[in-house]
PDB file of C-alpha atoms and ligand atoms in Angstrom:
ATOM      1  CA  UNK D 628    -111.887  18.227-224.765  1.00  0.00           C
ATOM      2  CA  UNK D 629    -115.589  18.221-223.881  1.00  0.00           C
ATOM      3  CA  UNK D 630    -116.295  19.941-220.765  1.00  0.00           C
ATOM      4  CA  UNK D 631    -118.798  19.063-218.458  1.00  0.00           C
ATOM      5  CA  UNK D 632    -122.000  20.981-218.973  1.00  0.00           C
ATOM      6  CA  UNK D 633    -123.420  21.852-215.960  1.00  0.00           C
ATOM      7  CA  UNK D 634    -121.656  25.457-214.740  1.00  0.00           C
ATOM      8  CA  UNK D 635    -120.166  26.002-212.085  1.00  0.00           C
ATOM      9  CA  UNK D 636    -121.372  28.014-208.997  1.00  0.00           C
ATOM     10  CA  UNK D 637    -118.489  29.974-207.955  1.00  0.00           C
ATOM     11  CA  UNK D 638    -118.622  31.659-204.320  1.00  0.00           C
ATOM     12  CA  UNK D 639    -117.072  35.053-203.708  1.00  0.00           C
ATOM     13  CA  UNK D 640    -116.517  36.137-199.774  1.00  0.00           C
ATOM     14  CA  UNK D 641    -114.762  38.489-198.198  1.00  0.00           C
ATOM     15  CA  UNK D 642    -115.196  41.664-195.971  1.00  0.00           C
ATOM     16  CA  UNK D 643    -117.151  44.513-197.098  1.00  0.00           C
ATOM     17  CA  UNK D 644    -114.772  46.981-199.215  1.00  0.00           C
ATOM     18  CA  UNK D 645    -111.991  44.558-200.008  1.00  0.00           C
ATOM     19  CA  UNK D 646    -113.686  44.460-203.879  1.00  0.00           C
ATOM     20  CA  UNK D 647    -115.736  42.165-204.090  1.00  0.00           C
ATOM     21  CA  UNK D 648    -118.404  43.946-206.503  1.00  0.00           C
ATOM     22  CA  UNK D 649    -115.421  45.373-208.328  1.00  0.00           C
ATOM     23  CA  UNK D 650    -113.691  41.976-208.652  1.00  0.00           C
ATOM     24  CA  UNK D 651    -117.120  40.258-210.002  1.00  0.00           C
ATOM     25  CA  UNK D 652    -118.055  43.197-212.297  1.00  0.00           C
ATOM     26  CA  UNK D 653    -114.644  42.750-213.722  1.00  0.00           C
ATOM     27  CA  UNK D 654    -115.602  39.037-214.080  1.00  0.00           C
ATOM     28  CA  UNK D 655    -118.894  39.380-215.724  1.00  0.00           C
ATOM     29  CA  UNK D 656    -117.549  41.849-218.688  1.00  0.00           C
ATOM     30  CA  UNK D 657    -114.306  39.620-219.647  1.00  0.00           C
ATOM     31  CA  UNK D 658    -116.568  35.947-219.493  1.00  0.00           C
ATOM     32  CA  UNK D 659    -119.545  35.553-221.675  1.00  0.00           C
ATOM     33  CA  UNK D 660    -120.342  32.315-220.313  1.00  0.00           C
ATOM     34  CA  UNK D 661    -121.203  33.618-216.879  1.00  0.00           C
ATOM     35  CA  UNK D 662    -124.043  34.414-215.114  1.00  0.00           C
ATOM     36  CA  UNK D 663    -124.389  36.765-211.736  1.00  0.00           C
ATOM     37  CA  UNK D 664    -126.811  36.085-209.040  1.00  0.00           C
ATOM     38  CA  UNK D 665    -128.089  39.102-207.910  1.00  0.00           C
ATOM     39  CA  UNK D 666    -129.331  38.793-204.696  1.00  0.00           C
ATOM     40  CA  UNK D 667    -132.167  39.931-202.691  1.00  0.00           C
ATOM     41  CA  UNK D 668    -131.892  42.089-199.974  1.00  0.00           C
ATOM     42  CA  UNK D 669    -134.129  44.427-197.010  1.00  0.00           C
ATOM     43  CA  UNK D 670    -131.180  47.105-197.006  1.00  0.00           C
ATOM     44  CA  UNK D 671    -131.752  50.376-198.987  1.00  0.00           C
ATOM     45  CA  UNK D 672    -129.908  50.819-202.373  1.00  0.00           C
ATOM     46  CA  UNK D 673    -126.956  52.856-202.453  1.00  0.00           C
ATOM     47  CA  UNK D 674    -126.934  56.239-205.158  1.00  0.00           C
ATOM     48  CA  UNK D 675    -126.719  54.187-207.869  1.00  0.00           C
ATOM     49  CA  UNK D 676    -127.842  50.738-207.245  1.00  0.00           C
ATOM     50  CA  UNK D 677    -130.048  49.784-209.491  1.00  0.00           C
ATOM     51  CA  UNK D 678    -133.544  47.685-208.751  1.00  0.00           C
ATOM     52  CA  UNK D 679    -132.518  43.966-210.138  1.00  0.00           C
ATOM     53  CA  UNK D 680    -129.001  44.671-211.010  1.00  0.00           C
ATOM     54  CA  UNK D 681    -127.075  45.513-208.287  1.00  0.00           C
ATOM     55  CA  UNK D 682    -129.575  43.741-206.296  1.00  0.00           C
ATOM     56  CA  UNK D 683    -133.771  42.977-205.995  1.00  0.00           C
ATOM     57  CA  UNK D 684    -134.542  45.509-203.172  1.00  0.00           C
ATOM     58  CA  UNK D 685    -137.536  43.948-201.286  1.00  0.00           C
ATOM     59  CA  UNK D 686    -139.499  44.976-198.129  1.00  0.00           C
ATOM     60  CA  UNK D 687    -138.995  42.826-194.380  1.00  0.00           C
ATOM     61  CA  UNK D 688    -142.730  41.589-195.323  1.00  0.00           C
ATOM     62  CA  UNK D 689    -141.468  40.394-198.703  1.00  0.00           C
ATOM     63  CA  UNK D 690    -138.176  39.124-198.072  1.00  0.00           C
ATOM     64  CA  UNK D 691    -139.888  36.887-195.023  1.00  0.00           C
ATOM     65  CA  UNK D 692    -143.039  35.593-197.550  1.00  0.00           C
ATOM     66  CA  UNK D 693    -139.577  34.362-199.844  1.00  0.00           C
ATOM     67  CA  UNK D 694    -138.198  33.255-196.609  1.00  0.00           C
ATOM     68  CA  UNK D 695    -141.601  30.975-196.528  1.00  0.00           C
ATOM     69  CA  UNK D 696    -141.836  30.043-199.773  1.00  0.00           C
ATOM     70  CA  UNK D 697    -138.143  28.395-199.817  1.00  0.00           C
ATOM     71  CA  UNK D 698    -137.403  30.744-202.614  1.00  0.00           C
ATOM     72  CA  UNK D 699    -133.668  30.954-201.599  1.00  0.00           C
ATOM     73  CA  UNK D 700    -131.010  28.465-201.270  1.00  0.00           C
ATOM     74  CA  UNK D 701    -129.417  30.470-198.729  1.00  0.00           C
ATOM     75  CA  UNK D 702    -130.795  33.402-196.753  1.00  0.00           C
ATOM     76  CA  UNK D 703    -128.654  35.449-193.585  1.00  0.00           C
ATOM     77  CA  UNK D 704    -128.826  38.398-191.403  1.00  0.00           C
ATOM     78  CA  UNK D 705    -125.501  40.206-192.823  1.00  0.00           C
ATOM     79  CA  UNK D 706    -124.227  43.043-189.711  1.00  0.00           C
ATOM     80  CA  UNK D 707    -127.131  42.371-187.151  1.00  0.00           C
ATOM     81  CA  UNK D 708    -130.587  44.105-189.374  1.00  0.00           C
ATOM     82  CA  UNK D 709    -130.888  43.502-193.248  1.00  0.00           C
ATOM     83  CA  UNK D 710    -131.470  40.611-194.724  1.00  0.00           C
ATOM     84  CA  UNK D 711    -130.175  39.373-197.406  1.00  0.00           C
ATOM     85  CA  UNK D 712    -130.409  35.958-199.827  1.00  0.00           C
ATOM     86  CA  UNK D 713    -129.585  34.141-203.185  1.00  0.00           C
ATOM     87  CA  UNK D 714    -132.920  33.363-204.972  1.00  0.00           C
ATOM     88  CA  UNK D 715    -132.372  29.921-206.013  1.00  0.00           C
ATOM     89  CA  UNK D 716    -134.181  29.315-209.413  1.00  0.00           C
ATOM     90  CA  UNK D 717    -132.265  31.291-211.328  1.00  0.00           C
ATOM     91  CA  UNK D 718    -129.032  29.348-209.743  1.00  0.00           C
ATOM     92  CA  UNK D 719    -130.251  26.040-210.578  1.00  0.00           C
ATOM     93  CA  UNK D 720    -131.627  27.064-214.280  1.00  0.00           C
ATOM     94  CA  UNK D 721    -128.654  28.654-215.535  1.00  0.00           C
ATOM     95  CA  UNK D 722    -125.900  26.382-214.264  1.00  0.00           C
ATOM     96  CA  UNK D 723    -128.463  23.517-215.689  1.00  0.00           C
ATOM     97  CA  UNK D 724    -128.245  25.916-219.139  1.00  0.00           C
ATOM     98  CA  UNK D 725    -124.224  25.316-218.700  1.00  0.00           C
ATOM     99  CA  UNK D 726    -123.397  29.265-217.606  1.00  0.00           C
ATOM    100  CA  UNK D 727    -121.487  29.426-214.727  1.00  0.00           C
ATOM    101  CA  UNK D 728    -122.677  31.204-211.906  1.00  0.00           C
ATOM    102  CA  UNK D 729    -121.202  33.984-209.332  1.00  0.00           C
ATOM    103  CA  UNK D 730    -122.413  34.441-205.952  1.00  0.00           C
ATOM    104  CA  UNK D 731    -121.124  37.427-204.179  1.00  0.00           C
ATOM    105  CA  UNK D 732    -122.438  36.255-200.467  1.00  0.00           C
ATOM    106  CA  UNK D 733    -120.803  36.798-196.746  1.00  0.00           C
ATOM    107  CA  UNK D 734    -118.822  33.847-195.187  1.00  0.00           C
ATOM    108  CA  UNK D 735    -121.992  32.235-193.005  1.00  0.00           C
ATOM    109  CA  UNK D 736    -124.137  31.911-196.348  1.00  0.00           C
ATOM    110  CA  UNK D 737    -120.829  30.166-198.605  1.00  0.00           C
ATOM    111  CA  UNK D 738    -120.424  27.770-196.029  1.00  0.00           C
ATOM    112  CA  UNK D 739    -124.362  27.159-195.966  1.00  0.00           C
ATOM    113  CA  UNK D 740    -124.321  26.870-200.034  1.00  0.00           C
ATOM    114  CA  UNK D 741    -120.958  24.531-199.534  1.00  0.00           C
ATOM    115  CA  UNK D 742    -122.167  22.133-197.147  1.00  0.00           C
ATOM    116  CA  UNK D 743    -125.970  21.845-199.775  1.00  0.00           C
ATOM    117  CA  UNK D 744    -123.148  21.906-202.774  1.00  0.00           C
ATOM    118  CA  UNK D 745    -120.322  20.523-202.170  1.00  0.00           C
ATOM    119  CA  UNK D 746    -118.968  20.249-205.771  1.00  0.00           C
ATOM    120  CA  UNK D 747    -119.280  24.716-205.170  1.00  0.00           C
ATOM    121  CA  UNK D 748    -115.875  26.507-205.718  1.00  0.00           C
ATOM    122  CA  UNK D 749    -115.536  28.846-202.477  1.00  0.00           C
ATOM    123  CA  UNK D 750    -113.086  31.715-203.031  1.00  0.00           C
ATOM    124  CA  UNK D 751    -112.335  34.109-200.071  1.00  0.00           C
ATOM    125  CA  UNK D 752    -111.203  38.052-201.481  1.00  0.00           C
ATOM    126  CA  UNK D 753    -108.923  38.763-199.064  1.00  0.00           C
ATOM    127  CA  UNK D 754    -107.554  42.578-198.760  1.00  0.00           C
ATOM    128  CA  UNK D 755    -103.535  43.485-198.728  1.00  0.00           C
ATOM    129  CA  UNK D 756    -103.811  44.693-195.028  1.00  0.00           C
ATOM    130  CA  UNK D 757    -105.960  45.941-192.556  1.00  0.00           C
ATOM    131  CA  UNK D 758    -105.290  49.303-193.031  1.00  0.00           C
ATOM    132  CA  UNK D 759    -106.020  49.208-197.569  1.00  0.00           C
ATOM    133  CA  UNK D 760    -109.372  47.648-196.380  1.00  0.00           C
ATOM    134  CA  UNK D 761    -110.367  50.415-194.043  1.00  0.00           C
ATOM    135  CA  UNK D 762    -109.168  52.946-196.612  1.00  0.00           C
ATOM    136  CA  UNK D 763    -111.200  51.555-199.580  1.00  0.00           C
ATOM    137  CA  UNK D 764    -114.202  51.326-197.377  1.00  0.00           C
ATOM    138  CA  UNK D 765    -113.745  54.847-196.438  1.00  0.00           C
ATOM    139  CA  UNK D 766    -113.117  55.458-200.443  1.00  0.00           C
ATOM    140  CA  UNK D 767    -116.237  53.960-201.107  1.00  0.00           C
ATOM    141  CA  UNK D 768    -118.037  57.149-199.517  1.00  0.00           C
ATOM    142  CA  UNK D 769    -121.066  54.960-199.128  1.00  0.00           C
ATOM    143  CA  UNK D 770    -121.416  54.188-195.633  1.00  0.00           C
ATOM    144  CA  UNK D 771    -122.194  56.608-192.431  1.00  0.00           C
ATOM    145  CA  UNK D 772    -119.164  56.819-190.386  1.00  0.00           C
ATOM    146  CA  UNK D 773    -120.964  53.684-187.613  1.00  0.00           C
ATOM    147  CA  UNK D 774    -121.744  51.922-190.308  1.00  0.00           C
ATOM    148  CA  UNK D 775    -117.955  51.853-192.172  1.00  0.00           C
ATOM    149  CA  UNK D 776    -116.936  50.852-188.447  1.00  0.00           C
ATOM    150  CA  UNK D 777    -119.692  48.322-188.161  1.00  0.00           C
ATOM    151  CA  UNK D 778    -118.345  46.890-191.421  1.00  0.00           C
ATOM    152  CA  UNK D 779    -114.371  46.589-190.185  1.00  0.00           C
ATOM    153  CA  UNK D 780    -115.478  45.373-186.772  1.00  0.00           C
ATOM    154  CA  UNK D 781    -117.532  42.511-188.594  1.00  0.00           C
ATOM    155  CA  UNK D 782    -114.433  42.044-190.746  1.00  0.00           C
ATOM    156  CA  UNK D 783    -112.092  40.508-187.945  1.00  0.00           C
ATOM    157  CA  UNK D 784    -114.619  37.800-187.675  1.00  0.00           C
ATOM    158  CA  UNK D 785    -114.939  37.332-191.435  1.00  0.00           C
ATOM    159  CA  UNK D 786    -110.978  36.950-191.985  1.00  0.00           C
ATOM    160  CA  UNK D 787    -111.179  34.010-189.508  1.00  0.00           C
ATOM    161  CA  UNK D 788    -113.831  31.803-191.998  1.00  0.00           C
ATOM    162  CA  UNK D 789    -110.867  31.973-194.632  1.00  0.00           C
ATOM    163  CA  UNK D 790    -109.160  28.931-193.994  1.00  0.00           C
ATOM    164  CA  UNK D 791    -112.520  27.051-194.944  1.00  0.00           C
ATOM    165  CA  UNK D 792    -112.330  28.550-198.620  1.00  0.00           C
ATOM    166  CA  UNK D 793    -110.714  26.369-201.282  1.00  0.00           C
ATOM    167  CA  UNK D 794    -108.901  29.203-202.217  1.00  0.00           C
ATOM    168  CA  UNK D 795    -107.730  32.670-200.925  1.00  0.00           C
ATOM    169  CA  UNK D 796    -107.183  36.002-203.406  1.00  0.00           C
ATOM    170  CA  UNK D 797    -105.425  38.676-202.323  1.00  0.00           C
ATOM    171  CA  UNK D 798    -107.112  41.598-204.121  1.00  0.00           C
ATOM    172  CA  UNK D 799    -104.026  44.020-203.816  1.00  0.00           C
ATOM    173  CA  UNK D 800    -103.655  44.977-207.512  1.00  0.00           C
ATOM    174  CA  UNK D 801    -107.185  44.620-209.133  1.00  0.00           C
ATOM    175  CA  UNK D 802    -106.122  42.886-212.633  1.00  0.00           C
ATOM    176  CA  UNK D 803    -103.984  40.610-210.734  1.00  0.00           C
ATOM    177  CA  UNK D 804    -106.429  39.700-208.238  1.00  0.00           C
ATOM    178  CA  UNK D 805    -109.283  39.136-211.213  1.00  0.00           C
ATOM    179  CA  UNK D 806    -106.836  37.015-213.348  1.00  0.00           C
ATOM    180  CA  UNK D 807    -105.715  34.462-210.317  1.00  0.00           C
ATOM    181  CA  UNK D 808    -109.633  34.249-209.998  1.00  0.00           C
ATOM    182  CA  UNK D 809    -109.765  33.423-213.624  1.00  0.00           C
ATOM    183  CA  UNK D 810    -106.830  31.137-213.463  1.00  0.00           C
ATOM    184  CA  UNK D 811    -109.044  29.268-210.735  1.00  0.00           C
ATOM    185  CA  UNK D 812    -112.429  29.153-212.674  1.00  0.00           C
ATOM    186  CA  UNK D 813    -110.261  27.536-215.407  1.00  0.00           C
ATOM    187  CA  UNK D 814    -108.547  24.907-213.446  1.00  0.00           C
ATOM    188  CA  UNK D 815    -111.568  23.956-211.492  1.00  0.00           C
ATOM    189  CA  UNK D 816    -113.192  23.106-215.122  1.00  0.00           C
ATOM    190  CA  UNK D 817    -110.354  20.586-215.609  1.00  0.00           C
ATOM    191  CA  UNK D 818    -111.173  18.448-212.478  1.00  0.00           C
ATOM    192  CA  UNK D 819    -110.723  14.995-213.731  1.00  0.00           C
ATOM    193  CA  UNK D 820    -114.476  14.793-211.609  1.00  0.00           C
ATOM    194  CA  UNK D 821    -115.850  17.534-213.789  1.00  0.00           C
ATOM    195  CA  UNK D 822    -114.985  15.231-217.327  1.00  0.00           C
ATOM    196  CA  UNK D 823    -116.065  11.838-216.997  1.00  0.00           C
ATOM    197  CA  UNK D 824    -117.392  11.900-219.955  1.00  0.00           C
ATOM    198  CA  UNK D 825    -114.166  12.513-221.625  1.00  0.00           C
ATOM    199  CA  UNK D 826    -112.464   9.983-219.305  1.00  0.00           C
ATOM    200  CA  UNK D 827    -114.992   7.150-220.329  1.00  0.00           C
ATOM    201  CA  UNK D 828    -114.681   8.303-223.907  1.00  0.00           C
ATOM    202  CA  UNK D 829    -111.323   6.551-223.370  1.00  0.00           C
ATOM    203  CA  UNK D 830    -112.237   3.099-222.034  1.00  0.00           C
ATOM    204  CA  UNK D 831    -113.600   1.088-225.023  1.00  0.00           C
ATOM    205  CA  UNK D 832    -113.403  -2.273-225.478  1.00  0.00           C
ATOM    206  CA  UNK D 833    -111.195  -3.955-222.856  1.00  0.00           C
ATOM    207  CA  UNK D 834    -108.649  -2.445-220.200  1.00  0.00           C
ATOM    208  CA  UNK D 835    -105.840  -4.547-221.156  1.00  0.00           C
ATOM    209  CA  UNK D 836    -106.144  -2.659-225.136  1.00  0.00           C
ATOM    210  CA  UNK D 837    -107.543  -6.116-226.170  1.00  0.00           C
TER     211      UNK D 837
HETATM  212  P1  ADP C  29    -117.054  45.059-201.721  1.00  0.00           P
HETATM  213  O1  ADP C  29    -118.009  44.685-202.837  1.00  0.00           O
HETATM  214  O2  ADP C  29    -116.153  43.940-201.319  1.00  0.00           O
HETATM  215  O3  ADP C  29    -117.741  45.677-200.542  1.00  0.00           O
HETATM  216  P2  ADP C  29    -116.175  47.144-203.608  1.00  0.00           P
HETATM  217  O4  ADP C  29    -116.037  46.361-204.874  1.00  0.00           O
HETATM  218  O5  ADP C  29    -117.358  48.038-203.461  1.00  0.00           O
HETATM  219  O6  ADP C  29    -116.064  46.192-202.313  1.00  0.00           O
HETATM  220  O7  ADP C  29    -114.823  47.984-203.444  1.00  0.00           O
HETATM  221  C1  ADP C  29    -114.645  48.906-202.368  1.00  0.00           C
HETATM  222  C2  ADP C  29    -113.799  50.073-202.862  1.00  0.00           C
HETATM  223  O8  ADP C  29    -112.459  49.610-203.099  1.00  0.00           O
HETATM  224  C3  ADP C  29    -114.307  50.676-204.171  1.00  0.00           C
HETATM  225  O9  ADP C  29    -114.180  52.082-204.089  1.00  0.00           O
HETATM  226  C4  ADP C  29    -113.359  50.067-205.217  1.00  0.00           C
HETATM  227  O10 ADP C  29    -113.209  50.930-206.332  1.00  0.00           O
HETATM  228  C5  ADP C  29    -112.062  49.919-204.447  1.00  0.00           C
HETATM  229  N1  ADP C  29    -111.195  48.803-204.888  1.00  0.00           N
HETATM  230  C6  ADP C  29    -111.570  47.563-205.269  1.00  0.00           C
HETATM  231  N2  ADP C  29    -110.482  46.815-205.578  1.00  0.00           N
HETATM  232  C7  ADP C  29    -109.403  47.596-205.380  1.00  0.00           C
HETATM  233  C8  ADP C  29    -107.977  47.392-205.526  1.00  0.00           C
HETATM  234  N3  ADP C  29    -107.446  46.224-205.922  1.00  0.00           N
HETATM  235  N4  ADP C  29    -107.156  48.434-205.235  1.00  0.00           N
HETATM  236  C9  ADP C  29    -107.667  49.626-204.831  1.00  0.00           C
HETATM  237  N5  ADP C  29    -108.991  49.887-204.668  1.00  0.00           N
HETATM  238  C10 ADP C  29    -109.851  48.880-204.940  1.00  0.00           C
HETATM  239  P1  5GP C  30    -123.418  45.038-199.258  1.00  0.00           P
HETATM  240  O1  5GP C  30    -124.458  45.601-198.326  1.00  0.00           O
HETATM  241  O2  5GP C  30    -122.071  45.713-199.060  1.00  0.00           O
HETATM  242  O3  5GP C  30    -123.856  45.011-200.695  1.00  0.00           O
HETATM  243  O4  5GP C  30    -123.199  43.513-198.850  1.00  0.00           O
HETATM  244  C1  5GP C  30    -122.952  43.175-197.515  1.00  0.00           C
HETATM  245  C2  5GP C  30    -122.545  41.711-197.401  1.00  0.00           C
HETATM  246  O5  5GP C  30    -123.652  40.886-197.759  1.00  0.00           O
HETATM  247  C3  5GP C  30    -121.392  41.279-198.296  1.00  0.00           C
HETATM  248  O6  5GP C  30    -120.514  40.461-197.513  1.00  0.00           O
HETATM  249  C4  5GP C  30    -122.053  40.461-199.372  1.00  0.00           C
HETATM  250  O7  5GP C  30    -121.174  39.461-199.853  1.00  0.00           O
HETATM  251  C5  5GP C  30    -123.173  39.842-198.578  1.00  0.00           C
HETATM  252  N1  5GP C  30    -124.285  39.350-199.419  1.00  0.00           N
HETATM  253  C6  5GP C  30    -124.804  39.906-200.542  1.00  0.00           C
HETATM  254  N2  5GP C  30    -125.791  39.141-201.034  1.00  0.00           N
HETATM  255  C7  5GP C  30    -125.901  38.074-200.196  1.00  0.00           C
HETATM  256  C8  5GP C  30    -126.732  36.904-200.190  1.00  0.00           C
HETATM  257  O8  5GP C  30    -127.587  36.674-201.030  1.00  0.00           O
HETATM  258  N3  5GP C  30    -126.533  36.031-199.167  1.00  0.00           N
HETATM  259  C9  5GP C  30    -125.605  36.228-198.192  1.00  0.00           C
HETATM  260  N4  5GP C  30    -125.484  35.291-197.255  1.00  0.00           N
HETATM  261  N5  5GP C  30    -124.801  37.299-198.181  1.00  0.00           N
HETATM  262  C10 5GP C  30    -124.943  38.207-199.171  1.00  0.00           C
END
């Protein structure tokens, strides 16, 4: 069957250490026909982050000028400073190419990007229990001590934004969690709304097989 060739933009929320970044890294090496926004952010890069992979690190000054310029389809304050925002060219030119595209964006920017895209497939990464969350974030060894509990206090209020997602993942066992994600990227691309063209393929010459 012919799929439909615009890509689809995929949403990935959930609270910060349930695995997101693992979950779409995962994602990235198994599907060659997908493409991940990287995002631009004010917050300094973790040991390791890399400039334009992990994300575009960009001054206040230059995030705001982006702000200005209506470079982003979305743009939030994530935890109360840093800024953060999906630059929305390379979006619109690579699901227009066919790739599909991942965003990996908190709850108040998916619902932003839904309500603008409503044909967007929101999935919320939800963690086992309270408890594995706090422990990976701790695992992480990333954060200062305020800032892991500035994460899990921010948390509680992200959990409640999951009953707007089309679908909920619990990431307890990683390859589990990244194959139910992959079993959902695969069903949304047989939407009967996503293959009209097939559909019409069908419907030659009358209705009533005259
Ligand atoms: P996020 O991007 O949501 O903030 P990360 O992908 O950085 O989260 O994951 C946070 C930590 O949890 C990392 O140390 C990662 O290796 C670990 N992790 C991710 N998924 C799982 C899982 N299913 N089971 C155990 N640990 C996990
Ligand atoms: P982190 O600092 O851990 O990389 O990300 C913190 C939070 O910001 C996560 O919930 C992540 O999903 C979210 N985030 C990352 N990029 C964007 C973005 O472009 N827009 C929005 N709204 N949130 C983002």
């Amino acid at each position: 069957m012919q799929q439909s060739r615009e890509g689809l933009l995929i949403i990935i929320s959930g609270p910060s250490g349930v695995g997101k970044g693992t979950v779409c890294k995962a994602l990235m090496e198994r599907n060659p026909n997908m493409r991940f926004s990287v995002s631009c952010t004010t917050r300094p890069p973790r040991p390791g982050e890399v400039d334009g992979l992990h994300y575009f690190f960009k001054t206040r000054d230059e995030f705001l000028q982006m702000v200005q310029e209506g470079a982003f389809l979305e743009h939030m304050q994530v935890f109360g400073n840093h800024y953060y925002g999906t630059p929305r060219a390379y979006v619109e030119q690579q699901r227009a190419s066919g790739f599909d595209i991942l965003l990996d964006i908190d709850v108040h920017g998916a619902m932003h990007v839904k309500s603008a895209c409503p044909d967007a497939v929101t999935i919320f990464l939800a963690p086992p229990s309270m408890s594995s969350l706090k422990t990976r974030l701790v695992g992480r060894g990333t954060e200062t001590v305020e800032a892991i509990e500035k994460r899990f206090e921010e948390s509680f209020h992200e959990l409640r934004y999951m009953k707007d997602y089309d679908y909920v993942v619990s990431n307890d066992v990683l390859d589990i969690a990244i194959g139910q994600v992959e079993h959902i990227i695969a069903a949304e691309r047989l939407r009967v709304c996503r293959n009209q063209a097939f559909i019409e393929s069908f419907q030659v010459k009358g209705e009533d097989g005259e």
